[in-house]
PDB file of N, CA and C in Angstrom:
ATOM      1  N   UNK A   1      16.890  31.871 -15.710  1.00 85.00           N
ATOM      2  CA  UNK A   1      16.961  32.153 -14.303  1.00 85.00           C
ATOM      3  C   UNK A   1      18.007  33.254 -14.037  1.00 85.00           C
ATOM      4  N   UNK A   2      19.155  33.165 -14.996  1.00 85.00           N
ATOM      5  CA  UNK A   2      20.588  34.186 -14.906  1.00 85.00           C
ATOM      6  C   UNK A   2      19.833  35.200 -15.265  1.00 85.00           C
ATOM      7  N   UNK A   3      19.052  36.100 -16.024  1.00 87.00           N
ATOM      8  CA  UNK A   3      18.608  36.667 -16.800  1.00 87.00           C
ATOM      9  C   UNK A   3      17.372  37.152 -15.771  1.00 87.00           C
ATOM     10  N   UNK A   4      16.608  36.702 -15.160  1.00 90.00           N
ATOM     11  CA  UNK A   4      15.522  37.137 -13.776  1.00 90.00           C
ATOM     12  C   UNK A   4      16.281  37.526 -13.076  1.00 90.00           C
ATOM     13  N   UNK A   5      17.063  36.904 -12.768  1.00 90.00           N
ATOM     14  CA  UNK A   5      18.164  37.509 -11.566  1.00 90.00           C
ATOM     15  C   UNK A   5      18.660  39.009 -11.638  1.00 90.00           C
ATOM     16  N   UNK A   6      19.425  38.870 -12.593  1.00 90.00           N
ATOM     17  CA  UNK A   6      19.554  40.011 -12.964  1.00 90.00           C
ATOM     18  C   UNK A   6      18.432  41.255 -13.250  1.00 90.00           C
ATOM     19  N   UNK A   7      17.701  41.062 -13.706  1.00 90.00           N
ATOM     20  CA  UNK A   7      16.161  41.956 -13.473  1.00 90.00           C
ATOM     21  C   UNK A   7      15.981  42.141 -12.239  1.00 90.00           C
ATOM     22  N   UNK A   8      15.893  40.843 -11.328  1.00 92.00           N
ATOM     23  CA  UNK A   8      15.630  41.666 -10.214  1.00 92.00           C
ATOM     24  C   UNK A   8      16.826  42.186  -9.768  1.00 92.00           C
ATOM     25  N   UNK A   9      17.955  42.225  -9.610  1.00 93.00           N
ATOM     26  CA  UNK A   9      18.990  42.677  -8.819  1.00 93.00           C
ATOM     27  C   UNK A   9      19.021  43.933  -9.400  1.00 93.00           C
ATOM     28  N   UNK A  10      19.118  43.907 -10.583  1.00 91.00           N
ATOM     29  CA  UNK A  10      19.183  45.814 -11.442  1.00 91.00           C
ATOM     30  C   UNK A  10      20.617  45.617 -11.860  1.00 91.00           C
ATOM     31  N   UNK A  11      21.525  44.191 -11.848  1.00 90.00           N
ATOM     32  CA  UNK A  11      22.639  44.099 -12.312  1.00 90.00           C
ATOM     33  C   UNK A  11      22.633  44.027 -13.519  1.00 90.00           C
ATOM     34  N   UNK A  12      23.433  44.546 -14.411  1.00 92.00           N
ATOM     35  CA  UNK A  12      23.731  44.687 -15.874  1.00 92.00           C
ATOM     36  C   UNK A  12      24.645  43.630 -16.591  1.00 92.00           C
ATOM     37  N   UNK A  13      25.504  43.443 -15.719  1.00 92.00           N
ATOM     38  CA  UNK A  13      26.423  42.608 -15.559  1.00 92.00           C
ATOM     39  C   UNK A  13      25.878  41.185 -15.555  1.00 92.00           C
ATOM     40  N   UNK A  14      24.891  40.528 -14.964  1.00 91.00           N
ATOM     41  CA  UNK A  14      24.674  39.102 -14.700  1.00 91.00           C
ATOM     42  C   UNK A  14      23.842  39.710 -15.852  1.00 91.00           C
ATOM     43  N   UNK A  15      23.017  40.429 -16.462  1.00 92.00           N
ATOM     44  CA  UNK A  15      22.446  39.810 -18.010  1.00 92.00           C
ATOM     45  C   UNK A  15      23.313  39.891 -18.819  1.00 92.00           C
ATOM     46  N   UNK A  16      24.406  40.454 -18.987  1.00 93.00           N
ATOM     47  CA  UNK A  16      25.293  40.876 -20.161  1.00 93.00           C
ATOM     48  C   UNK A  16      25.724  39.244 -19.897  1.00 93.00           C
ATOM     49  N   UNK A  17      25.521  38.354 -18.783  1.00 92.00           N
ATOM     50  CA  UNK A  17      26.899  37.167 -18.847  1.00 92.00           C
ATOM     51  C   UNK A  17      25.403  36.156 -19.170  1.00 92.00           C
ATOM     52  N   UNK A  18      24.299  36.479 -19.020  1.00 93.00           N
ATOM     53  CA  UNK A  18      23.330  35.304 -19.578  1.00 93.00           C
ATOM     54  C   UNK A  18      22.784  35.696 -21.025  1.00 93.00           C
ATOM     55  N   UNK A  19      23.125  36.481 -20.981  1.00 94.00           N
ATOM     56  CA  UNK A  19      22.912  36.984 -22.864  1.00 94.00           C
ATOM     57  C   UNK A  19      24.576  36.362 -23.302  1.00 94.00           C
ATOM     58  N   UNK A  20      25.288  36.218 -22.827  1.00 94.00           N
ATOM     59  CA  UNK A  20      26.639  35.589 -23.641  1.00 94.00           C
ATOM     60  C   UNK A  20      26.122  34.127 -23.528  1.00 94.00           C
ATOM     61  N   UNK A  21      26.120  33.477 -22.207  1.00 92.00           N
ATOM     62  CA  UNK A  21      25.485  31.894 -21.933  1.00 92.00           C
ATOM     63  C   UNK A  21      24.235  31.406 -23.080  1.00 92.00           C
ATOM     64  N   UNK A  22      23.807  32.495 -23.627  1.00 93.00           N
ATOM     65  CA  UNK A  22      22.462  31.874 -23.952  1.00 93.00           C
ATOM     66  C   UNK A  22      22.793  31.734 -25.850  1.00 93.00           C
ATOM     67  N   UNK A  23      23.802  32.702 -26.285  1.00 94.00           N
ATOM     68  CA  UNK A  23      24.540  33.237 -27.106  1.00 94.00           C
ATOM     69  C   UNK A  23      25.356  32.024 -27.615  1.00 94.00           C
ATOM     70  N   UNK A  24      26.331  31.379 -26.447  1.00 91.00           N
ATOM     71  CA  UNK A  24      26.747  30.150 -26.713  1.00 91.00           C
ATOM     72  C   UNK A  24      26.516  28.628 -26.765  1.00 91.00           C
ATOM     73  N   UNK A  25      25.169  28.713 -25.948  1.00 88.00           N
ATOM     74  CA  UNK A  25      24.644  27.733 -25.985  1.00 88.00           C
ATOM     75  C   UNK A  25      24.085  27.462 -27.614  1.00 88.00           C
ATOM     76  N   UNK A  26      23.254  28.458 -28.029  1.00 90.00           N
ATOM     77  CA  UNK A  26      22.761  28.389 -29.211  1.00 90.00           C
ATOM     78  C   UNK A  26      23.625  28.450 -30.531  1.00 90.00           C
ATOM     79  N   UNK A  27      24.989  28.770 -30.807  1.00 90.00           N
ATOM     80  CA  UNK A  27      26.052  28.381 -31.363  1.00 90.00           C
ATOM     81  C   UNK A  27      26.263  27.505 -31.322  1.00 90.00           C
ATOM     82  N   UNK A  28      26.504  27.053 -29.723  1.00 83.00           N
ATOM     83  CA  UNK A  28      27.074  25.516 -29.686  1.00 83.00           C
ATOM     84  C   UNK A  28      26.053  24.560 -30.555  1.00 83.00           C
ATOM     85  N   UNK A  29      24.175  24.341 -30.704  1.00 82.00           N
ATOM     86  CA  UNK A  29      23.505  23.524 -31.027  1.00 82.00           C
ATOM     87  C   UNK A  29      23.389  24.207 -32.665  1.00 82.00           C
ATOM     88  N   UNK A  30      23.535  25.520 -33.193  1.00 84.00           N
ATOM     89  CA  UNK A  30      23.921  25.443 -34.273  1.00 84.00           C
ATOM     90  C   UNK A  30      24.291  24.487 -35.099  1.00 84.00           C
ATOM     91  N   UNK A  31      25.757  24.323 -34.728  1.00 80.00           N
ATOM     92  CA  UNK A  31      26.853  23.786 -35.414  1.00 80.00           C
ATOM     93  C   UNK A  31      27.075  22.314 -35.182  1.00 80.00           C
ATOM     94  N   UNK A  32      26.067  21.918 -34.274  1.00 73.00           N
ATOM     95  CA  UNK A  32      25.253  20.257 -33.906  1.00 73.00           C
ATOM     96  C   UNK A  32      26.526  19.591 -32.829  1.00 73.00           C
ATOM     97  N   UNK A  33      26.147  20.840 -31.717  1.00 78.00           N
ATOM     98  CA  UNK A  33      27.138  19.947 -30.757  1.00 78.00           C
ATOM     99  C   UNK A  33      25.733  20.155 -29.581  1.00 78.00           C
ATOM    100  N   UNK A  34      25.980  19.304 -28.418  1.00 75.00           N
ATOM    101  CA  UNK A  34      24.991  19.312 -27.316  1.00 75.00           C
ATOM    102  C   UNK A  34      25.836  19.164 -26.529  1.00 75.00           C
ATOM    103  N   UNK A  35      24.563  19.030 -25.184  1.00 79.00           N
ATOM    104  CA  UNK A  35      25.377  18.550 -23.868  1.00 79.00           C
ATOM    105  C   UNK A  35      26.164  17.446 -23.742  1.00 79.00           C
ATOM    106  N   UNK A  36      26.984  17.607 -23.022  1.00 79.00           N
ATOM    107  CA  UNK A  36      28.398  16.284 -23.164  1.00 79.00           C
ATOM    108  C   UNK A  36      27.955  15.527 -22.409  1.00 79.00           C
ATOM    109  N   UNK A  37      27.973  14.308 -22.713  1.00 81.00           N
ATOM    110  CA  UNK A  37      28.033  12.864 -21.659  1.00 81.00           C
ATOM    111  C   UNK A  37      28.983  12.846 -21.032  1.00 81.00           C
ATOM    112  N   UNK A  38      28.947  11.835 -20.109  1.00 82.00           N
ATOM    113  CA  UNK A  38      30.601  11.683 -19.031  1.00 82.00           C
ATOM    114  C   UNK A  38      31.783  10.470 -19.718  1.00 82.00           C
ATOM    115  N   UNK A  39      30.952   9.935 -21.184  1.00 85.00           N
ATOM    116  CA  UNK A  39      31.569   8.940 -21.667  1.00 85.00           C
ATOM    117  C   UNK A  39      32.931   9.046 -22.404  1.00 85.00           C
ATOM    118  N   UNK A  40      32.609  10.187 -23.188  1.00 80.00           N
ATOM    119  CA  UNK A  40      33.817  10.960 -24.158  1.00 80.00           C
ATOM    120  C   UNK A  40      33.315  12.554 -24.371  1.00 80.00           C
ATOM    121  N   UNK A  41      34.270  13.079 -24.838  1.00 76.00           N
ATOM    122  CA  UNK A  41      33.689  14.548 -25.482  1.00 76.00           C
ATOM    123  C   UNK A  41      32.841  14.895 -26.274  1.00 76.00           C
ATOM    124  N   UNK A  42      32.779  14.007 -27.389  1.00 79.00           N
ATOM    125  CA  UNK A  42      32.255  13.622 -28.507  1.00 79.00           C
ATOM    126  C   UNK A  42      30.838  12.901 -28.133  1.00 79.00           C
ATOM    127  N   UNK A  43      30.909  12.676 -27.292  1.00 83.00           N
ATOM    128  CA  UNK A  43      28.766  11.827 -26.744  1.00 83.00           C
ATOM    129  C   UNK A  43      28.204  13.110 -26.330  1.00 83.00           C
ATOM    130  N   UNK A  44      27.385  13.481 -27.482  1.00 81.00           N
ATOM    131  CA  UNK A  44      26.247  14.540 -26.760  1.00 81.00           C
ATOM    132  C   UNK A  44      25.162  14.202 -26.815  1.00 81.00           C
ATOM    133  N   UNK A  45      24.118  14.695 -26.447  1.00 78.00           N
ATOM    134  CA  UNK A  45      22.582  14.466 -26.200  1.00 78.00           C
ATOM    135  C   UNK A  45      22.155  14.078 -27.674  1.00 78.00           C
ATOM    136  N   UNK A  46      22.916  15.150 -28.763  1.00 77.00           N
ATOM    137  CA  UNK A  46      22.299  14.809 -30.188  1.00 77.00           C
ATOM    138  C   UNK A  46      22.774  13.858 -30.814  1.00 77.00           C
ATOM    139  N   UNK A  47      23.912  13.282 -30.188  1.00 80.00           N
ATOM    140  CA  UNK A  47      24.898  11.977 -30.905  1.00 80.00           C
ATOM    141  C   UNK A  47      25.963  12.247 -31.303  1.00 80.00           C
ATOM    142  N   UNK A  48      26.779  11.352 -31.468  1.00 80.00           N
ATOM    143  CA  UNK A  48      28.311  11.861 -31.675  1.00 80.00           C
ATOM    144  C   UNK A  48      28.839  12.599 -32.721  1.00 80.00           C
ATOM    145  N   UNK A  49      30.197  13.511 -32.326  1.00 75.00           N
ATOM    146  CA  UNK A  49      30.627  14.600 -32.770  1.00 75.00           C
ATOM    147  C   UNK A  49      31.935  13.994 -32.915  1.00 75.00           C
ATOM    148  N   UNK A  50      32.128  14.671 -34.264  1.00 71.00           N
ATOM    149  CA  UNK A  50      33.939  14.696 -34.392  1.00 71.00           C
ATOM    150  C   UNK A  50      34.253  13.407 -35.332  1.00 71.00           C
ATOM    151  N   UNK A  51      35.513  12.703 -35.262  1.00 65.00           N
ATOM    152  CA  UNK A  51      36.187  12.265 -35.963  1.00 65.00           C
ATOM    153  C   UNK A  51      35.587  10.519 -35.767  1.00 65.00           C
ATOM    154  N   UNK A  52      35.263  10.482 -34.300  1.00 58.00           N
ATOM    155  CA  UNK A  52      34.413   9.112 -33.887  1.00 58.00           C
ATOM    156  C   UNK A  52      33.114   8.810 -34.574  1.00 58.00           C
ATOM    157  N   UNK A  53      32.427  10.244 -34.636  1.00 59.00           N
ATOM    158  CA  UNK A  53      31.291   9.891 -35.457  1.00 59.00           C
ATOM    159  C   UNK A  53      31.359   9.501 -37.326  1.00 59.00           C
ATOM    160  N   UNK A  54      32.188  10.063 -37.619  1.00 59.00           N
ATOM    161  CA  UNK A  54      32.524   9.589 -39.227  1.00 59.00           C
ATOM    162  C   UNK A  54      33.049   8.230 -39.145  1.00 59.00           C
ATOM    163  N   UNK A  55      33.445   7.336 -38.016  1.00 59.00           N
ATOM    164  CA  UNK A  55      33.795   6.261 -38.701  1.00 59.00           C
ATOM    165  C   UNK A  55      33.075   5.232 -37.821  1.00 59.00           C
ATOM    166  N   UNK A  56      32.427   5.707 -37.162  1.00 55.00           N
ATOM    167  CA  UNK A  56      31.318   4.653 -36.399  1.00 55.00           C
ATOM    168  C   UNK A  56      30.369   4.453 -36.662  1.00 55.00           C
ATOM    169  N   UNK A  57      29.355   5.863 -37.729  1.00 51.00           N
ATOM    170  CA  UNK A  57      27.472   5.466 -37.887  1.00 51.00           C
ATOM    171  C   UNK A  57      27.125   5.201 -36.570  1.00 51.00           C
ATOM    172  N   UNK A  58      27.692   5.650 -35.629  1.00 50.00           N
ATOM    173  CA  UNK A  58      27.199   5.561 -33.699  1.00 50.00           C
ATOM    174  C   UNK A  58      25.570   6.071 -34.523  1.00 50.00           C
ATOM    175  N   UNK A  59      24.535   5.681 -34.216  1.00 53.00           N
ATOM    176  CA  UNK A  59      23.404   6.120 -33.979  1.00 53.00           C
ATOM    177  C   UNK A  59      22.866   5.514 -35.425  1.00 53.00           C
ATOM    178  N   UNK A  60      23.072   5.583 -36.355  1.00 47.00           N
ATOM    179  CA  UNK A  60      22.875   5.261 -37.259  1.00 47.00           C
ATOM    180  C   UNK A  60      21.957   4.156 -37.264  1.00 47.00           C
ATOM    181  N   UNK A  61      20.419   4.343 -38.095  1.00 47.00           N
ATOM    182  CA  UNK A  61      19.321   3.188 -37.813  1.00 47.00           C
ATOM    183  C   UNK A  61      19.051   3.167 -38.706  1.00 47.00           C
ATOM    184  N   UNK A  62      19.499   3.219 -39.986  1.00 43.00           N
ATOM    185  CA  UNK A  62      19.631   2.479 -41.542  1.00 43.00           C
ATOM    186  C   UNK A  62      18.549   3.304 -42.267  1.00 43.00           C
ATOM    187  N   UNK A  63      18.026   4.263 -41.696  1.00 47.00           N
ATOM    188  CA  UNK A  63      17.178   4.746 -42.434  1.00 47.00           C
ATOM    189  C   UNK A  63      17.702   6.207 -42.299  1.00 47.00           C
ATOM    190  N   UNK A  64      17.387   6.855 -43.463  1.00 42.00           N
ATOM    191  CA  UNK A  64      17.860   8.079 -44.008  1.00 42.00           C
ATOM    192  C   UNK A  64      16.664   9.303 -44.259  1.00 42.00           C
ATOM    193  N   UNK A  65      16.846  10.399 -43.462  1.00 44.00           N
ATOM    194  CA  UNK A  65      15.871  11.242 -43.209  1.00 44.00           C
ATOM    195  C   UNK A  65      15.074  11.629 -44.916  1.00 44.00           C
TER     196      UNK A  65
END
C-alpha cells in the first residue's frame, strides 16, 4: 500500500521508506523472528525466540520435521 502510494504521489521518498519496510520485514522472517505478541518479545506468530525458546520446547509436538 506504502509502495502504491508512492506511485501515485510521484514521491520517491515514501518508496525508498517501503522498499526499506519491506527489506526489514523480510530479514526479520529470515533469521525466524515474526510478528510480536503482546505476551513477551520473544512470542511471535512463528513461535518463540531467544533464550525462552531453548529451554522451554514452547511449541514443541514431539515430532521432528
Amino acid at each position: 500500500m506504502l509502495a502504491a502510494a508512492s506511485v501515485a504521489l510521484g514521491s520517491p521518498a515514501l518508496l525508498l521508506g517501503a522498499a526499506i519496510w519491506v527489506g526489514h520485514i523480510g530479514f526479520d522472517r529470515m533469521l525466524g523472528y515474526g510478528l510480536k505478541y503482546g505476551t513477551a518479545f520473544g512470542d511471535t506468530h512463528l513461535g518463540r525466540v531467544g533464550s525462552r525458546a531453548l529451554s522451554s520446547n514452547a511449541g514443541f509436538n514431539g515430532r521432528r520435521p
